[in-house]
């Protein structure tokens, strides 16, 4: 097949783009940014680069639309024809394009959210907290619904798992482009402001093009902490209280803001960044202290600035807004402690008592940040007490709008973030604890301890220090990976006592078991029953009001038995644990260790929440937010508010009688389907992964080894052994490598065989409608398969010498795709999810271009005796680009 003429190419690209049902304003954004990128490639790329990019783009679109082997072969030949230097430039160009497309999609989401919010006649979204409260009240009554709203808790925990392939410099450039795109929207067509915005976007895209896409070295844990802080600074500090305000506005109507809010803070932000040391030797006790210090610096600076801003607006005269006796007493205390500043503020704020107080409170917050002992607050509760004195005084003086307006926002921020910002959690492997205790018991108190033992003990000293400095919420949750028995948890308390000695203060610890593997999930209910009988934990349970947190891992179980059996095992474990907690009178919080990729529990969180077993949520939902998901969900304020509102609404509705009854009935009605699917999917998965030589074959047909070379995160990609031991490979590279090969096996393998075993198509269609667990599973598999590509997958599988394993993978992909389409209805994948289908189709040909460049590099690396660094670089560039194109890759 010959290359198309320029006219034919333009016509083909135009028809492809026109065929995608993209909103017109988003289409205009894509065209504008694409044209600006094209201009940058002409101006800043090497001669002929733009033309070569267009040749490959046209060829991959043609191959995608007509699906003939000849068209695919022509596109591959173009990718193979480039010099290595040109291939590098082309890979970078397509990666830049994906960053711009991702930006336009995000901008369109924000645009839709703001337009919806701006409609005066709109009703609140059906999946908002306010709407959920109304539905819940209709089922359980107003008082019970209000009590559940006030007990609501959504607890995202940010982790540093290495699935964000973008450099921070790239992310920052994209955020600047987002601001410019918003300014472009707000400007007049053809006006000077619009021309200025376009000129600045051209400059920023040129910067993006010239910025090296790959990190020169792995980030340190401290670098990872600072990256997460950017999300707090740009989004969370203001977005979370705005969510509370929206809910209160909806529930109180015109009275909102003029009286005490109904809603109480329901978001808590956790972090493993700088605390998760399981398998990461670079996270030390010193790093943990630094992580907490960085977080505290950010939140205290935010609180200080908010207090100054509010104080300057409270120009309320004492004659119109008389201070309460408590406020006057507070003024005297503050004046005595900070006499010169009080005198200066009083001079600038005559007869404005509330303004004076808040400005002095801002100085106390600043003193807390700088560790000025004479002025610093001891803990956030003291600050809250002072703020409430101001609020009560304003309310008593008949100034409720000032009492419950911006001042309430500040109170919500202190209640949500404290002086610590994120609740830093520590995680360590149970085997490490056992090894250190064995050493300590054998050696005695006076012996010289190993480096490992000293570091483990220092972690507990660090926790005690953080609790003393920033408050008990700053650190205290301690997760034990691979918990096998109650003794694994008791070991943590023993080590804490060892660390501080007889006279030291033992830190207050909530020790959390983590069950990750398939076997551990099966054993979890029995281990928990043993735990609560252990003397140390029985006492601790009573002290905490019989509250218990249990973490369930999604990744390792999926790698153990495949995604279908793992999902069913997770549901069963949650159901059994929840039933046990109900019988024991325990207030259970299940902590979901979910990744961004579908093979690691990813997908829409709100639908997953509503599919949980009865009593497994009960108004509390905690989950990990990892890698690129952090920035996708929390990087923009409007999107972050929408995400938090949606998930919190699902958490509130999960324990509604109607939802619990639906899940319970469906689980019972389709128990035989679940059993058949579990058995068949596991057998099929084992047929693949337990085949002789599978691990080496997997490493050859995917860029698994090379992914480990990417400077994604501080944590090693494997647990120290060769890939010959698949069990020792971490779940993240397992998922990431299959995604890069356009196979996405970790997200779907075994489902087709499982559905085939059930066989009854009509019953499965009914089950898809009635059984939330199956619906969530099939919808996620549909998304995973839509991002896979059978044509490209075959070329990756051809890199191996195992036709039997390659055929097994392709046969299962075809079978699974067929069953998913039949059950969900329509003619192709995602027909029931048109917006998602549109996004996937729009990207796919461009991802194909990067995949062809990656295949070219991978073939060279697999045939050369010595790895060519130029080919290695091309491979890593393409990995970064494919990750940007596919998203939720890890």
PDB file of N, CA, C and O in Angstrom, residues 142-198:
ATOM      1  N   UNK A 142     -34.985  11.831  58.885  1.00  0.00           N
ATOM      2  CA  UNK A 142     -34.078  12.974  58.910  1.00  0.00           C
ATOM      3  C   UNK A 142     -33.027  12.862  60.005  1.00  0.00           C
ATOM      4  O   UNK A 142     -31.847  13.165  59.773  1.00  0.00           O
ATOM      5  N   UNK A 143     -33.439  12.464  61.195  1.00  0.00           N
ATOM      6  CA  UNK A 143     -32.494  12.443  62.315  1.00  0.00           C
ATOM      7  C   UNK A 143     -31.370  11.429  62.085  1.00  0.00           C
ATOM      8  O   UNK A 143     -30.192  11.722  62.323  1.00  0.00           O
ATOM      9  N   UNK A 144     -31.752  10.235  61.626  1.00  0.00           N
ATOM     10  CA  UNK A 144     -30.732   9.208  61.373  1.00  0.00           C
ATOM     11  C   UNK A 144     -29.829   9.626  60.228  1.00  0.00           C
ATOM     12  O   UNK A 144     -28.596   9.454  60.283  1.00  0.00           O
ATOM     13  N   UNK A 145     -30.414  10.201  59.180  1.00  0.00           N
ATOM     14  CA  UNK A 145     -29.608  10.649  58.040  1.00  0.00           C
ATOM     15  C   UNK A 145     -28.646  11.744  58.470  1.00  0.00           C
ATOM     16  O   UNK A 145     -27.479  11.763  58.054  1.00  0.00           O
ATOM     17  N   UNK A 146     -29.112  12.659  59.326  1.00  0.00           N
ATOM     18  CA  UNK A 146     -28.232  13.734  59.789  1.00  0.00           C
ATOM     19  C   UNK A 146     -27.090  13.179  60.642  1.00  0.00           C
ATOM     20  O   UNK A 146     -25.939  13.622  60.518  1.00  0.00           O
ATOM     21  N   UNK A 147     -27.407  12.198  61.482  1.00  0.00           N
ATOM     22  CA  UNK A 147     -26.354  11.580  62.299  1.00  0.00           C
ATOM     23  C   UNK A 147     -25.319  10.901  61.412  1.00  0.00           C
ATOM     24  O   UNK A 147     -24.108  10.979  61.673  1.00  0.00           O
ATOM     25  N   UNK A 148     -25.764  10.249  60.347  1.00  0.00           N
ATOM     26  CA  UNK A 148     -24.819   9.590  59.439  1.00  0.00           C
ATOM     27  C   UNK A 148     -24.006  10.608  58.648  1.00  0.00           C
ATOM     28  O   UNK A 148     -22.822  10.380  58.389  1.00  0.00           O
ATOM     29  N   UNK A 149     -24.637  11.721  58.286  1.00  0.00           N
ATOM     30  CA  UNK A 149     -23.890  12.762  57.588  1.00  0.00           C
ATOM     31  C   UNK A 149     -22.780  13.305  58.483  1.00  0.00           C
ATOM     32  O   UNK A 149     -21.657  13.543  58.032  1.00  0.00           O
ATOM     33  N   UNK A 150     -23.089  13.490  59.750  1.00  0.00           N
ATOM     34  CA  UNK A 150     -22.101  14.058  60.665  1.00  0.00           C
ATOM     35  C   UNK A 150     -21.008  13.056  61.037  1.00  0.00           C
ATOM     36  O   UNK A 150     -19.943  13.451  61.518  1.00  0.00           O
ATOM     37  N   UNK A 151     -21.276  11.779  60.813  1.00  0.00           N
ATOM     38  CA  UNK A 151     -20.247  10.757  61.068  1.00  0.00           C
ATOM     39  C   UNK A 151     -19.508  10.350  59.797  1.00  0.00           C
ATOM     40  O   UNK A 151     -18.598   9.523  59.840  1.00  0.00           O
ATOM     41  N   UNK A 152     -19.887  10.953  58.654  1.00  0.00           N
ATOM     42  CA  UNK A 152     -19.299  10.594  57.358  1.00  0.00           C
ATOM     43  C   UNK A 152     -17.790  10.829  57.357  1.00  0.00           C
ATOM     44  O   UNK A 152     -17.291  11.808  57.906  1.00  0.00           O
ATOM     45  N   UNK A 153     -17.056   9.916  56.726  1.00  0.00           N
ATOM     46  CA  UNK A 153     -15.609  10.091  56.617  1.00  0.00           C
ATOM     47  C   UNK A 153     -15.117   9.547  55.271  1.00  0.00           C
ATOM     48  O   UNK A 153     -15.343   8.380  54.937  1.00  0.00           O
ATOM     49  N   UNK A 154     -14.478  10.430  54.501  1.00  0.00           N
ATOM     50  CA  UNK A 154     -13.782  10.033  53.271  1.00  0.00           C
ATOM     51  C   UNK A 154     -12.311  10.332  53.497  1.00  0.00           C
ATOM     52  O   UNK A 154     -11.929  11.458  53.789  1.00  0.00           O
ATOM     53  N   UNK A 155     -11.462   9.296  53.340  1.00  0.00           N
ATOM     54  CA  UNK A 155     -10.064   9.400  53.758  1.00  0.00           C
ATOM     55  C   UNK A 155      -9.143   8.937  52.626  1.00  0.00           C
ATOM     56  O   UNK A 155      -8.699   7.789  52.599  1.00  0.00           O
ATOM     57  N   UNK A 156      -8.837   9.820  51.662  1.00  0.00           N
ATOM     58  CA  UNK A 156      -7.845   9.449  50.641  1.00  0.00           C
ATOM     59  C   UNK A 156      -6.443   9.494  51.231  1.00  0.00           C
ATOM     60  O   UNK A 156      -6.118  10.380  52.033  1.00  0.00           O
ATOM     61  N   UNK A 157      -5.616   8.538  50.826  1.00  0.00           N
ATOM     62  CA  UNK A 157      -4.235   8.461  51.310  1.00  0.00           C
ATOM     63  C   UNK A 157      -3.313   8.500  50.104  1.00  0.00           C
ATOM     64  O   UNK A 157      -3.321   7.591  49.274  1.00  0.00           O
ATOM     65  N   UNK A 158      -2.522   9.546  49.996  1.00  0.00           N
ATOM     66  CA  UNK A 158      -1.620   9.709  48.854  1.00  0.00           C
ATOM     67  C   UNK A 158      -0.379   8.848  49.058  1.00  0.00           C
ATOM     68  O   UNK A 158       0.193   8.807  50.144  1.00  0.00           O
ATOM     69  N   UNK A 159       0.016   8.159  47.990  1.00  0.00           N
ATOM     70  CA  UNK A 159       1.193   7.299  48.060  1.00  0.00           C
ATOM     71  C   UNK A 159       2.181   7.700  46.972  1.00  0.00           C
ATOM     72  O   UNK A 159       1.825   8.371  46.003  1.00  0.00           O
ATOM     73  N   UNK A 160       3.411   7.247  47.144  1.00  0.00           N
ATOM     74  CA  UNK A 160       4.477   7.585  46.191  1.00  0.00           C
ATOM     75  C   UNK A 160       4.764   6.443  45.251  1.00  0.00           C
ATOM     76  O   UNK A 160       5.853   6.358  44.701  1.00  0.00           O
ATOM     77  N   UNK A 161       3.814   5.541  45.054  1.00  0.00           N
ATOM     78  CA  UNK A 161       4.067   4.431  44.131  1.00  0.00           C
ATOM     79  C   UNK A 161       4.384   4.979  42.749  1.00  0.00           C
ATOM     80  O   UNK A 161       3.726   5.895  42.255  1.00  0.00           O
ATOM     81  N   UNK A 162       5.402   4.434  42.087  1.00  0.00           N
ATOM     82  CA  UNK A 162       5.942   5.059  40.874  1.00  0.00           C
ATOM     83  C   UNK A 162       5.149   4.747  39.623  1.00  0.00           C
ATOM     84  O   UNK A 162       5.532   3.935  38.800  1.00  0.00           O
ATOM     85  N   UNK A 163       4.007   5.405  39.439  1.00  0.00           N
ATOM     86  CA  UNK A 163       3.254   5.226  38.198  1.00  0.00           C
ATOM     87  C   UNK A 163       3.042   6.550  37.485  1.00  0.00           C
ATOM     88  O   UNK A 163       2.388   6.576  36.458  1.00  0.00           O
ATOM     89  N   UNK A 164       3.551   7.642  38.027  1.00  0.00           N
ATOM     90  CA  UNK A 164       3.458   8.940  37.360  1.00  0.00           C
ATOM     91  C   UNK A 164       4.727   9.129  36.540  1.00  0.00           C
ATOM     92  O   UNK A 164       5.800   9.398  37.079  1.00  0.00           O
ATOM     93  N   UNK A 165       4.604   8.926  35.216  1.00  0.00           N
ATOM     94  CA  UNK A 165       5.781   8.948  34.357  1.00  0.00           C
ATOM     95  C   UNK A 165       6.237  10.367  34.027  1.00  0.00           C
ATOM     96  O   UNK A 165       7.347  10.566  33.551  1.00  0.00           O
ATOM     97  N   UNK A 166       5.375  11.374  34.253  1.00  0.00           N
ATOM     98  CA  UNK A 166       5.771  12.740  33.919  1.00  0.00           C
ATOM     99  C   UNK A 166       6.740  13.305  34.950  1.00  0.00           C
ATOM    100  O   UNK A 166       6.626  13.043  36.140  1.00  0.00           O
ATOM    101  N   UNK A 167       7.654  14.109  34.464  1.00  0.00           N
ATOM    102  CA  UNK A 167       8.485  14.898  35.364  1.00  0.00           C
ATOM    103  C   UNK A 167       7.638  15.999  35.987  1.00  0.00           C
ATOM    104  O   UNK A 167       6.653  16.461  35.404  1.00  0.00           O
ATOM    105  N   UNK A 168       8.059  16.447  37.156  1.00  0.00           N
ATOM    106  CA  UNK A 168       7.334  17.548  37.797  1.00  0.00           C
ATOM    107  C   UNK A 168       7.405  18.819  36.946  1.00  0.00           C
ATOM    108  O   UNK A 168       6.463  19.602  36.881  1.00  0.00           O
ATOM    109  N   UNK A 169       8.559  19.027  36.266  1.00  0.00           N
ATOM    110  CA  UNK A 169       8.695  20.197  35.398  1.00  0.00           C
ATOM    111  C   UNK A 169       7.654  20.172  34.283  1.00  0.00           C
ATOM    112  O   UNK A 169       7.105  21.213  33.901  1.00  0.00           O
ATOM    113  N   UNK A 170       7.365  18.973  33.761  1.00  0.00           N
ATOM    114  CA  UNK A 170       6.351  18.834  32.724  1.00  0.00           C
ATOM    115  C   UNK A 170       4.964  19.133  33.298  1.00  0.00           C
ATOM    116  O   UNK A 170       4.161  19.854  32.703  1.00  0.00           O
ATOM    117  N   UNK A 171       4.666  18.576  34.474  1.00  0.00           N
ATOM    118  CA  UNK A 171       3.368  18.818  35.109  1.00  0.00           C
ATOM    119  C   UNK A 171       3.157  20.303  35.373  1.00  0.00           C
ATOM    120  O   UNK A 171       2.053  20.831  35.183  1.00  0.00           O
ATOM    121  N   UNK A 172       4.213  20.983  35.812  1.00  0.00           N
ATOM    122  CA  UNK A 172       4.107  22.411  36.104  1.00  0.00           C
ATOM    123  C   UNK A 172       3.837  23.197  34.830  1.00  0.00           C
ATOM    124  O   UNK A 172       3.018  24.133  34.811  1.00  0.00           O
ATOM    125  N   UNK A 173       4.494  22.832  33.757  1.00  0.00           N
ATOM    126  CA  UNK A 173       4.266  23.500  32.472  1.00  0.00           C
ATOM    127  C   UNK A 173       2.821  23.304  32.017  1.00  0.00           C
ATOM    128  O   UNK A 173       2.171  24.246  31.533  1.00  0.00           O
ATOM    129  N   UNK A 174       2.295  22.116  32.204  1.00  0.00           N
ATOM    130  CA  UNK A 174       0.912  21.834  31.804  1.00  0.00           C
ATOM    131  C   UNK A 174      -0.065  22.648  32.636  1.00  0.00           C
ATOM    132  O   UNK A 174      -1.081  23.138  32.142  1.00  0.00           O
ATOM    133  N   UNK A 175       0.224  22.823  33.929  1.00  0.00           N
ATOM    134  CA  UNK A 175      -0.652  23.630  34.788  1.00  0.00           C
ATOM    135  C   UNK A 175      -0.655  25.089  34.327  1.00  0.00           C
ATOM    136  O   UNK A 175      -1.689  25.755  34.343  1.00  0.00           O
ATOM    137  N   UNK A 176       0.511  25.583  33.906  1.00  0.00           N
ATOM    138  CA  UNK A 176       0.552  26.954  33.381  1.00  0.00           C
ATOM    139  C   UNK A 176      -0.279  27.059  32.096  1.00  0.00           C
ATOM    140  O   UNK A 176      -0.994  28.047  31.884  1.00  0.00           O
ATOM    141  N   UNK A 177      -0.199  26.028  31.259  1.00  0.00           N
ATOM    142  CA  UNK A 177      -1.014  26.017  30.041  1.00  0.00           C
ATOM    143  C   UNK A 177      -2.510  25.981  30.372  1.00  0.00           C
ATOM    144  O   UNK A 177      -3.324  26.602  29.676  1.00  0.00           O
ATOM    145  N   UNK A 178      -2.866  25.272  31.430  1.00  0.00           N
ATOM    146  CA  UNK A 178      -4.271  25.222  31.837  1.00  0.00           C
ATOM    147  C   UNK A 178      -4.778  26.612  32.200  1.00  0.00           C
ATOM    148  O   UNK A 178      -5.896  27.007  31.833  1.00  0.00           O
ATOM    149  N   UNK A 179      -3.958  27.369  32.916  1.00  0.00           N
ATOM    150  CA  UNK A 179      -4.352  28.741  33.271  1.00  0.00           C
ATOM    151  C   UNK A 179      -4.500  29.608  32.029  1.00  0.00           C
ATOM    152  O   UNK A 179      -5.427  30.431  31.923  1.00  0.00           O
ATOM    153  N   UNK A 180      -3.594  29.418  31.079  1.00  0.00           N
ATOM    154  CA  UNK A 180      -3.663  30.207  29.843  1.00  0.00           C
ATOM    155  C   UNK A 180      -4.891  29.827  29.019  1.00  0.00           C
ATOM    156  O   UNK A 180      -5.516  30.686  28.393  1.00  0.00           O
ATOM    157  N   UNK A 181      -5.248  28.547  29.013  1.00  0.00           N
ATOM    158  CA  UNK A 181      -6.430  28.113  28.275  1.00  0.00           C
ATOM    159  C   UNK A 181      -7.693  28.709  28.894  1.00  0.00           C
ATOM    160  O   UNK A 181      -8.626  29.114  28.189  1.00  0.00           O
ATOM    161  N   UNK A 182      -7.724  28.786  30.227  1.00  0.00           N
ATOM    162  CA  UNK A 182      -8.852  29.422  30.910  1.00  0.00           C
ATOM    163  C   UNK A 182      -8.927  30.909  30.562  1.00  0.00           C
ATOM    164  O   UNK A 182     -10.018  31.458  30.331  1.00  0.00           O
ATOM    165  N   UNK A 183      -7.763  31.570  30.519  1.00  0.00           N
ATOM    166  CA  UNK A 183      -7.733  32.986  30.147  1.00  0.00           C
ATOM    167  C   UNK A 183      -8.199  33.173  28.702  1.00  0.00           C
ATOM    168  O   UNK A 183      -8.901  34.142  28.367  1.00  0.00           O
ATOM    169  N   UNK A 184      -7.828  32.238  27.858  1.00  0.00           N
ATOM    170  CA  UNK A 184      -8.263  32.280  26.450  1.00  0.00           C
ATOM    171  C   UNK A 184      -9.779  32.180  26.370  1.00  0.00           C
ATOM    172  O   UNK A 184     -10.421  32.889  25.587  1.00  0.00           O
ATOM    173  N   UNK A 185     -10.369  31.304  27.157  1.00  0.00           N
ATOM    174  CA  UNK A 185     -11.826  31.156  27.203  1.00  0.00           C
ATOM    175  C   UNK A 185     -12.507  32.456  27.607  1.00  0.00           C
ATOM    176  O   UNK A 185     -13.575  32.803  27.091  1.00  0.00           O
ATOM    177  N   UNK A 186     -11.904  33.131  28.581  1.00  0.00           N
ATOM    178  CA  UNK A 186     -12.536  34.327  29.147  1.00  0.00           C
ATOM    179  C   UNK A 186     -12.359  35.564  28.282  1.00  0.00           C
ATOM    180  O   UNK A 186     -13.015  36.581  28.515  1.00  0.00           O
ATOM    181  N   UNK A 187     -11.488  35.494  27.294  1.00  0.00           N
ATOM    182  CA  UNK A 187     -11.190  36.680  26.485  1.00  0.00           C
ATOM    183  C   UNK A 187     -12.168  36.807  25.323  1.00  0.00           C
ATOM    184  O   UNK A 187     -12.857  35.852  24.936  1.00  0.00           O
ATOM    185  N   UNK A 188     -12.228  37.989  24.740  1.00  0.00           N
ATOM    186  CA  UNK A 188     -13.102  38.244  23.607  1.00  0.00           C
ATOM    187  C   UNK A 188     -12.490  37.713  22.325  1.00  0.00           C
ATOM    188  O   UNK A 188     -11.273  37.820  22.113  1.00  0.00           O
ATOM    189  N   UNK A 189     -13.321  37.148  21.473  1.00  0.00           N
ATOM    190  CA  UNK A 189     -12.838  36.606  20.204  1.00  0.00           C
ATOM    191  C   UNK A 189     -12.205  37.726  19.363  1.00  0.00           C
ATOM    192  O   UNK A 189     -12.840  38.748  19.093  1.00  0.00           O
ATOM    193  N   UNK A 190     -10.948  37.515  18.996  1.00  0.00           N
ATOM    194  CA  UNK A 190     -10.265  38.499  18.180  1.00  0.00           C
ATOM    195  C   UNK A 190      -9.671  39.658  18.941  1.00  0.00           C
ATOM    196  O   UNK A 190      -9.020  40.528  18.355  1.00  0.00           O
ATOM    197  N   UNK A 191      -9.874  39.693  20.269  1.00  0.00           N
ATOM    198  CA  UNK A 191      -9.379  40.810  21.063  1.00  0.00           C
ATOM    199  C   UNK A 191      -7.921  40.654  21.438  1.00  0.00           C
ATOM    200  O   UNK A 191      -7.294  39.607  21.231  1.00  0.00           O
ATOM    201  N   UNK A 192      -7.387  41.707  22.050  1.00  0.00           N
ATOM    202  CA  UNK A 192      -5.970  41.711  22.425  1.00  0.00           C
ATOM    203  C   UNK A 192      -5.672  40.651  23.479  1.00  0.00           C
ATOM    204  O   UNK A 192      -4.603  40.028  23.453  1.00  0.00           O
ATOM    205  N   UNK A 193      -6.602  40.450  24.417  1.00  0.00           N
ATOM    206  CA  UNK A 193      -6.373  39.460  25.465  1.00  0.00           C
ATOM    207  C   UNK A 193      -6.268  38.061  24.883  1.00  0.00           C
ATOM    208  O   UNK A 193      -5.461  37.244  25.344  1.00  0.00           O
ATOM    209  N   UNK A 194      -7.083  37.776  23.872  1.00  0.00           N
ATOM    210  CA  UNK A 194      -7.024  36.440  23.262  1.00  0.00           C
ATOM    211  C   UNK A 194      -5.716  36.257  22.502  1.00  0.00           C
ATOM    212  O   UNK A 194      -5.101  35.196  22.573  1.00  0.00           O
ATOM    213  N   UNK A 195      -5.301  37.276  21.778  1.00  0.00           N
ATOM    214  CA  UNK A 195      -4.029  37.167  21.055  1.00  0.00           C
ATOM    215  C   UNK A 195      -2.867  36.994  22.030  1.00  0.00           C
ATOM    216  O   UNK A 195      -1.934  36.230  21.773  1.00  0.00           O
ATOM    217  N   UNK A 196      -2.953  37.689  23.167  1.00  0.00           N
ATOM    218  CA  UNK A 196      -1.901  37.558  24.167  1.00  0.00           C
ATOM    219  C   UNK A 196      -1.883  36.148  24.739  1.00  0.00           C
ATOM    220  O   UNK A 196      -0.812  35.549  24.926  1.00  0.00           O
ATOM    221  N   UNK A 197      -3.070  35.598  25.009  1.00  0.00           N
ATOM    222  CA  UNK A 197      -3.148  34.239  25.555  1.00  0.00           C
ATOM    223  C   UNK A 197      -2.583  33.223  24.573  1.00  0.00           C
ATOM    224  O   UNK A 197      -1.854  32.297  24.962  1.00  0.00           O
ATOM    225  N   UNK A 198      -2.883  33.389  23.282  1.00  0.00           N
ATOM    226  CA  UNK A 198      -2.373  32.456  22.283  1.00  0.00           C
ATOM    227  C   UNK A 198      -0.854  32.574  22.140  1.00  0.00           C
ATOM    228  O   UNK A 198      -0.158  31.564  21.975  1.00  0.00           O
TER     229      UNK A 198
END
